[in-house]
Short mmCIF file of C-alpha atoms and ligand atoms in Angstrom, two decimals:
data_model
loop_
_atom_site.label_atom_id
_atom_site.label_comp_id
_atom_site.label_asym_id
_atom_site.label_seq_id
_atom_site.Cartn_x
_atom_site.Cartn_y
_atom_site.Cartn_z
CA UNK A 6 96.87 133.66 112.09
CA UNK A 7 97.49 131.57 109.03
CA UNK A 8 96.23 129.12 106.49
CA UNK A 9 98.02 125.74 106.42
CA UNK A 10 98.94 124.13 103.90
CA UNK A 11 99.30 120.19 103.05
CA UNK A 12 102.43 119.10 101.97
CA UNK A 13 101.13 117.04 99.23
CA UNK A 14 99.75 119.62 97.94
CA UNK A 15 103.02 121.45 97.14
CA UNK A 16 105.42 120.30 93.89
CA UNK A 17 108.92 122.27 94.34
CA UNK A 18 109.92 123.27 90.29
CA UNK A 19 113.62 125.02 89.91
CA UNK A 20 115.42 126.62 92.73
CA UNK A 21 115.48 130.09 92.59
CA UNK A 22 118.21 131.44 94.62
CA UNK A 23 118.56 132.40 99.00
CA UNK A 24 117.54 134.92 101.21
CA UNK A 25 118.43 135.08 104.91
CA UNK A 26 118.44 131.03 106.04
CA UNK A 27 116.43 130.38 103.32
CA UNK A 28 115.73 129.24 100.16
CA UNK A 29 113.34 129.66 97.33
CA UNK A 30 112.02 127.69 94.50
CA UNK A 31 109.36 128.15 91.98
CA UNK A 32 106.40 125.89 92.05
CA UNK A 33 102.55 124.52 92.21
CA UNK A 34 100.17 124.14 94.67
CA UNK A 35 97.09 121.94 93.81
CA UNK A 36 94.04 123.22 95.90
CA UNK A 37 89.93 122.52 94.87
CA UNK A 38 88.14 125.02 95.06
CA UNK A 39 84.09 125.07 94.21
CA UNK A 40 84.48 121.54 93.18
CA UNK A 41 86.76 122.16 91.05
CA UNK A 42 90.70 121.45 90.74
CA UNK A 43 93.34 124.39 90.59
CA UNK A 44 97.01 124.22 89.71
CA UNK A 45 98.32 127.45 90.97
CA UNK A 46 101.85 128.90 90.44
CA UNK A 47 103.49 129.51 94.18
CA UNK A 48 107.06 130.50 95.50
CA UNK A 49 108.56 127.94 97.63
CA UNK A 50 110.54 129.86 100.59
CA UNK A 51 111.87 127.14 103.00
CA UNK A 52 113.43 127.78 106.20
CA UNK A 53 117.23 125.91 106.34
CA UNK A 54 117.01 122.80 108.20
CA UNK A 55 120.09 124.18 110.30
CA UNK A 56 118.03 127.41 111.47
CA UNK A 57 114.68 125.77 112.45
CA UNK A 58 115.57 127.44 115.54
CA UNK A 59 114.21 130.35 113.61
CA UNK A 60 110.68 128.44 112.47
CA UNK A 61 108.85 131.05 114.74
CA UNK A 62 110.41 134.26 113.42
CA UNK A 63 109.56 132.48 110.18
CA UNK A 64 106.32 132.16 110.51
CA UNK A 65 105.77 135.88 112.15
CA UNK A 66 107.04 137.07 108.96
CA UNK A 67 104.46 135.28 107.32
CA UNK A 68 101.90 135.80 109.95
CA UNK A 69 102.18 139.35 109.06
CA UNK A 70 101.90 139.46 105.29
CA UNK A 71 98.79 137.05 105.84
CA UNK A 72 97.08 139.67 108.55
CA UNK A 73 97.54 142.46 105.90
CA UNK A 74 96.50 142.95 102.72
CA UNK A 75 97.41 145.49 100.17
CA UNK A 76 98.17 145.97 96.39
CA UNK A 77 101.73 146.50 97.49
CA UNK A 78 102.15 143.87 99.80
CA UNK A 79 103.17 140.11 98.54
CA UNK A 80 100.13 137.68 98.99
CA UNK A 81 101.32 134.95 101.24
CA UNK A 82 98.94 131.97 100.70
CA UNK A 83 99.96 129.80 103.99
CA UNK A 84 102.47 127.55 105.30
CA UNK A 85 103.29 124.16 105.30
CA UNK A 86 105.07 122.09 107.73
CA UNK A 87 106.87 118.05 107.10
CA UNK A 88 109.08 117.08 109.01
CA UNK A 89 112.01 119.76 109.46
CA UNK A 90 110.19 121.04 106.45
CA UNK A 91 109.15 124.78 107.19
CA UNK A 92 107.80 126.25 103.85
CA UNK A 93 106.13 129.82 103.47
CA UNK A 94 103.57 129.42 100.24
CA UNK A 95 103.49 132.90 98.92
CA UNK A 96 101.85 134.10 95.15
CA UNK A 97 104.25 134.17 92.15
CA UNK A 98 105.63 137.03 91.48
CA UNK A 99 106.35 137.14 87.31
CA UNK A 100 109.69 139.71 87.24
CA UNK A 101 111.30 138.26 90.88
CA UNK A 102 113.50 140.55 93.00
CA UNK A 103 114.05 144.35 91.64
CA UNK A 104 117.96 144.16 92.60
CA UNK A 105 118.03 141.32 90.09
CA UNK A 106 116.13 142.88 87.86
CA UNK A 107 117.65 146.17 87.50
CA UNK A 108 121.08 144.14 88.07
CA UNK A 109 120.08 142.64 84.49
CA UNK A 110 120.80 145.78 82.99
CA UNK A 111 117.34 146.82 82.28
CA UNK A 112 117.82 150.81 81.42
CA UNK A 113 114.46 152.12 82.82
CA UNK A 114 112.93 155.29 82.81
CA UNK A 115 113.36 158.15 85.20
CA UNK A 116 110.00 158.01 85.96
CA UNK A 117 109.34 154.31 86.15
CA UNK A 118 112.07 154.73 88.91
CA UNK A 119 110.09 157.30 90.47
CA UNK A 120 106.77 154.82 90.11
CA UNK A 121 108.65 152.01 92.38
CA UNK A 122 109.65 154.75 94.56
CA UNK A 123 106.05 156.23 95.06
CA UNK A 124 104.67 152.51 95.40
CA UNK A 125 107.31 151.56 98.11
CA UNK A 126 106.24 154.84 99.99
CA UNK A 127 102.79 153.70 99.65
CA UNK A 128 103.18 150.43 100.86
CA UNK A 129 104.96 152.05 103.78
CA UNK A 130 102.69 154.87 104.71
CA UNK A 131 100.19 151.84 105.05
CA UNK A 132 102.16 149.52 107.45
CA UNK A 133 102.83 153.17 109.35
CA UNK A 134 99.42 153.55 109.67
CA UNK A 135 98.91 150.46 111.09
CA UNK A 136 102.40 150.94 113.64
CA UNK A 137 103.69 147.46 111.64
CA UNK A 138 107.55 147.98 111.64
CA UNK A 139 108.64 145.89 108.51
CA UNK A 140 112.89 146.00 109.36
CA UNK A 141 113.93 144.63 105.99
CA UNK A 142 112.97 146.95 103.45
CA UNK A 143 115.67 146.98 100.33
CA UNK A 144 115.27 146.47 96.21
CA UNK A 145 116.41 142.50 96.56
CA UNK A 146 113.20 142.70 99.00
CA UNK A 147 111.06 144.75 96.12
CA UNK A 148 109.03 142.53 93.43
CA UNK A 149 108.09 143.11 89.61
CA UNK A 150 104.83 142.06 89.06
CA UNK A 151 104.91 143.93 86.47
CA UNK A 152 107.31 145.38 84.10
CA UNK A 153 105.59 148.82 82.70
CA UNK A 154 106.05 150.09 79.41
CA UNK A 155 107.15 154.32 79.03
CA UNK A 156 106.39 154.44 75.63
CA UNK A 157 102.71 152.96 76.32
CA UNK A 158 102.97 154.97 79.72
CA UNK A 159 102.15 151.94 81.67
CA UNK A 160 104.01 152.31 85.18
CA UNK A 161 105.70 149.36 86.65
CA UNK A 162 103.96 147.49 89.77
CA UNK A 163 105.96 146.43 92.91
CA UNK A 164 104.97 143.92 95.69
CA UNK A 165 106.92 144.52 99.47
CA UNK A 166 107.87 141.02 100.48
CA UNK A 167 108.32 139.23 104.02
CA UNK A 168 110.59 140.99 106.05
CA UNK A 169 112.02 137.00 106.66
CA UNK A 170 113.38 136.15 109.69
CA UNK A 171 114.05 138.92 112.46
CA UNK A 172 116.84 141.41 112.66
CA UNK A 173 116.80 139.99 116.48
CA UNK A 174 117.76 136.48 115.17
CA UNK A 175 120.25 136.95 113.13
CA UNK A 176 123.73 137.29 114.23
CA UNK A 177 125.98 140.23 113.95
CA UNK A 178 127.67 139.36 110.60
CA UNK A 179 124.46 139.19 109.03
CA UNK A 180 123.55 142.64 110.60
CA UNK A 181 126.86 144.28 109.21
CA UNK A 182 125.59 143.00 105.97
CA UNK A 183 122.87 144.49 105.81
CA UNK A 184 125.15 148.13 106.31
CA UNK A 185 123.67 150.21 104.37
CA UNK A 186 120.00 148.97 104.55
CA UNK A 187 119.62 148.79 108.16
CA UNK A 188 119.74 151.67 110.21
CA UNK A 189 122.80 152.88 112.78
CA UNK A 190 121.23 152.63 116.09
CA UNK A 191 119.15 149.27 115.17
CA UNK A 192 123.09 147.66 114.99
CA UNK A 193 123.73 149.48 118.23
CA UNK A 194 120.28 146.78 119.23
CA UNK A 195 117.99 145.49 118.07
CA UNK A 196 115.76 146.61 120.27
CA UNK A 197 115.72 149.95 118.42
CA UNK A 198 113.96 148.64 115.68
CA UNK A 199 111.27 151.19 115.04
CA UNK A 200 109.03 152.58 112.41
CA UNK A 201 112.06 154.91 111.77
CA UNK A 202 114.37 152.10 110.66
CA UNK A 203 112.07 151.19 107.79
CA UNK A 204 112.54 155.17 106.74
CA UNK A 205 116.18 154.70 107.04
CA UNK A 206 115.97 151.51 104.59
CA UNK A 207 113.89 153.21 102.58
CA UNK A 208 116.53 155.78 101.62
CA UNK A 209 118.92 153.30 100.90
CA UNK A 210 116.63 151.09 98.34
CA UNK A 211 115.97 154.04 96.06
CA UNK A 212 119.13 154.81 95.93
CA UNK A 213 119.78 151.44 94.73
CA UNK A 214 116.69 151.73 92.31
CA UNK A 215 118.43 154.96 90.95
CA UNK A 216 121.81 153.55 90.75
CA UNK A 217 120.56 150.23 88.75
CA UNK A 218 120.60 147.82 91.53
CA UNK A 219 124.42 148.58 91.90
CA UNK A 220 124.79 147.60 96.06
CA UNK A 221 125.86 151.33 97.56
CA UNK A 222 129.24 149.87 99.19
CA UNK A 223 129.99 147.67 96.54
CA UNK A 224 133.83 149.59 96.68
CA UNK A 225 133.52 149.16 100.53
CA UNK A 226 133.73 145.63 101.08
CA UNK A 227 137.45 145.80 101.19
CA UNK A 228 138.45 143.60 103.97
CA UNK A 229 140.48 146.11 105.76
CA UNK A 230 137.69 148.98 106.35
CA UNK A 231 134.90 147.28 108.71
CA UNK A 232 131.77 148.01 107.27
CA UNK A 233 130.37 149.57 110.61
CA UNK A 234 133.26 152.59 110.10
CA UNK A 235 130.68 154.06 107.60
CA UNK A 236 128.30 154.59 110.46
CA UNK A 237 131.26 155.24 113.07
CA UNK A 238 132.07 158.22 110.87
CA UNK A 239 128.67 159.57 110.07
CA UNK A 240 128.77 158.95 106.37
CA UNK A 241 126.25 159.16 103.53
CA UNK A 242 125.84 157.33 100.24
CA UNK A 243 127.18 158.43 97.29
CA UNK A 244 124.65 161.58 96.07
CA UNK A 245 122.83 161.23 93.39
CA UNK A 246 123.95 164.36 90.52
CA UNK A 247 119.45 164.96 90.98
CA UNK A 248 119.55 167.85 94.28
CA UNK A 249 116.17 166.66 95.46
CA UNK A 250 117.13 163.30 95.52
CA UNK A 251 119.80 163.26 97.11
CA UNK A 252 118.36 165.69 100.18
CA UNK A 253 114.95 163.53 100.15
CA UNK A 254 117.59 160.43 100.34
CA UNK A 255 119.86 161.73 102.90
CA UNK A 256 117.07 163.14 104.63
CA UNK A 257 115.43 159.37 105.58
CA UNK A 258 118.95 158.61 106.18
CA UNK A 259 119.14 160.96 108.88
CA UNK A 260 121.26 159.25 112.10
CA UNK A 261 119.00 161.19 114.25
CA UNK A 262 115.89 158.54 113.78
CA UNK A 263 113.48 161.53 115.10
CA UNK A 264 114.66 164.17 112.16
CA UNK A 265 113.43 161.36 109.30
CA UNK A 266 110.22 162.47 107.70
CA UNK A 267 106.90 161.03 108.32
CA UNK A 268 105.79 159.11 104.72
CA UNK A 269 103.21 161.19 104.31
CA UNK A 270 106.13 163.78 103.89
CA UNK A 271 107.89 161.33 101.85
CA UNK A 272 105.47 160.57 99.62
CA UNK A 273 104.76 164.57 99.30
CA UNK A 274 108.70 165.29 98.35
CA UNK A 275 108.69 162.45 95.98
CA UNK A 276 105.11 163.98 94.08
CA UNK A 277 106.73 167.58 93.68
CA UNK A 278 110.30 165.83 92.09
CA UNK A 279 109.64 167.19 88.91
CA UNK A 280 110.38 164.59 86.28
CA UNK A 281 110.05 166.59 83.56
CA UNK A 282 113.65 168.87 83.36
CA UNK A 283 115.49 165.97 85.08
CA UNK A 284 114.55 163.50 82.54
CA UNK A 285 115.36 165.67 79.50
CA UNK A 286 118.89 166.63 81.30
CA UNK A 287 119.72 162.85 82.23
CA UNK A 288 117.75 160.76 80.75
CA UNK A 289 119.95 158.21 79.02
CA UNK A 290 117.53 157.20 75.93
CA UNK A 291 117.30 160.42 73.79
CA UNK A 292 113.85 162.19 74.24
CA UNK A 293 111.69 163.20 71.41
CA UNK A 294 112.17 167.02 70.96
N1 LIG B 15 114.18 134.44 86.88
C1 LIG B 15 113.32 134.59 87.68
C2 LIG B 15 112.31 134.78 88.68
C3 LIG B 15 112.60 134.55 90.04
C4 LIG B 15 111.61 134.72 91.01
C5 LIG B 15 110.32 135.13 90.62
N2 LIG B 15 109.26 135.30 91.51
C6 LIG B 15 109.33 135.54 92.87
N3 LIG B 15 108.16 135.53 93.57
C7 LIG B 15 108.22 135.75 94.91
N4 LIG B 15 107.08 135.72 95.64
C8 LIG B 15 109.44 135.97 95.56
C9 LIG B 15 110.59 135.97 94.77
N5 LIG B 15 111.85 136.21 95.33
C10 LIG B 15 112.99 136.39 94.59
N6 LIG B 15 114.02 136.58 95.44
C11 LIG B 15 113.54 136.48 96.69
C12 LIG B 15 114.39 136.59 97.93
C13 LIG B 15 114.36 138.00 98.46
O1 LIG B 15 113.10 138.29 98.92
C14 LIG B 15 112.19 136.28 96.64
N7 LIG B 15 110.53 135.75 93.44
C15 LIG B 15 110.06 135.38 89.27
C16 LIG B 15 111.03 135.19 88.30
#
């Protein structure tokens, strides 16, 4: 279900940074192809040594992303296994994560948000179609491959990456901090982990594309107020000052799961947001009259 890798074949470069009991770093993989000797640039994502009880959620995550293809989807080349070693070879993506990205203080476009938006709903309509639940969908999760230019109206181009190890696996903390992203009755269990939790998390991450990668609790980490109150007591992100955003938000972040829309209705609501007036109102860089 998919391709192996040989160990000798990888070269680890720089660390990159975590995700969930992982790490990543940038390098190579040397592979001959048609006689011929390729050097190709590879993300390193390696599976802590203290959670290889996790190797085989590990390696469904990348069994998944190998079993689909699709221009939103990262390209997971293989794994490769040494020792404790579990690595997940997947293709380089040139801008990294999104939350990083827009974190940077990039100021961006309405309507290159609106691209990543339409391209996330894409990428989900087609794992819908094919009943795929992803369960980890949020901008850190979101990569630039590439970075668009408005005033050349070239769009921006995202890649969905693995959902990494399982909401099942991980233990409660790591579930409360995923509040917002993850969706109320999927804390309740795990079990409820349905095509309606990636519509959930899908309401959350462009709300974090619209508000610059800022995370939507960052004021709610207080020790004193358990995350899990904001679901207790039924409440909603911050709205965005843009109507139909905020209702085409709040509406995937319905807490009845049944009541979100299908993303063929998402992707619908997000084609009739008029760019246009909003962008003129709010845009930050002045428009040409
Ligand atoms: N400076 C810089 C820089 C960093 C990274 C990349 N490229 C890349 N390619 C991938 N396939 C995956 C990731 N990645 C990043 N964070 C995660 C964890 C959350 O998924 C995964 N980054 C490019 C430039």
């Amino acid at each position: 279900q998919f391709h192996t890798i040989k160990y000798e074949d990888l070269k680890w470069d720089e660390s990159l940074g975590q995700g969930s009991f992982t790490r990543i770093y940038k390098g190579y993989r040397t592979d001959i192809r048609d006689g011929e000797k390729h050097c190709t640039e590879v993300l390193l994502k390696e599976l802590d040594a203290c959670h290889k009880n996790c190797w085989e959620s590990f390696f469904e995550s990348a069994s998944l992303m190998s079993q689909i293809s699709h221009k939103h989807l990262l390209l997971v080349y293989g794994v490769s296994v040494h020792g404790e070693k579990n690595i997940m070879v997947q293709e380089f993506v040139k801008y990294g994560a999104l939350d990083l990205y827009l974190k940077r203080g990039k100021t961006v476009s309405v309507s290159w948000k609106l691209d990543v938006a339409k391209q996330l709903a894409s990428a989900l309509n087609f794992l819908e179609e094919k009943n795929i639940v992803h369960g980890n969908i949020c901008a850190k999760n979101l990569l630039l491959a590439r970075e668009g230019d408005s005033s050349q109206g070239i769009s921006p181009f995202i890649k969905l990456s693995d959902p990494g190890i399982s909401l099942a696996m991980l233990g409660k903390h790591v579930l409360l901090d995923r509040i917002p992203w993850v969706a109320p009755e999927v804390l309740i269990s795990s079990e409820n982990l349905t095509l309606e939790c990636d519509k959930w998390s899908f309401g959350a991450t462009v709300w974090e594309v619209f508000n610059n990668g800022n995370s939507p609790l960052k004021g709610y980490n207080l020790k004193e107020v358990p995350k899990r109150r904001f679901y207790e007591t039924f409440q909603r992100l911050p709205p965005s000052q843009w109507a139909e955003l905020a209702d085409l938000i709040n509406h995937c972040m319905d807490y009845q799961a049944d009541f979100r829309p299908s993303c063929r209705c998402i992707i619908r609501q997000l084609n009739s947001l008029i760019t246009s007036d909003y962008e003129i109102l709010h845009s930050t860089e002045p428009v040409a009259q």
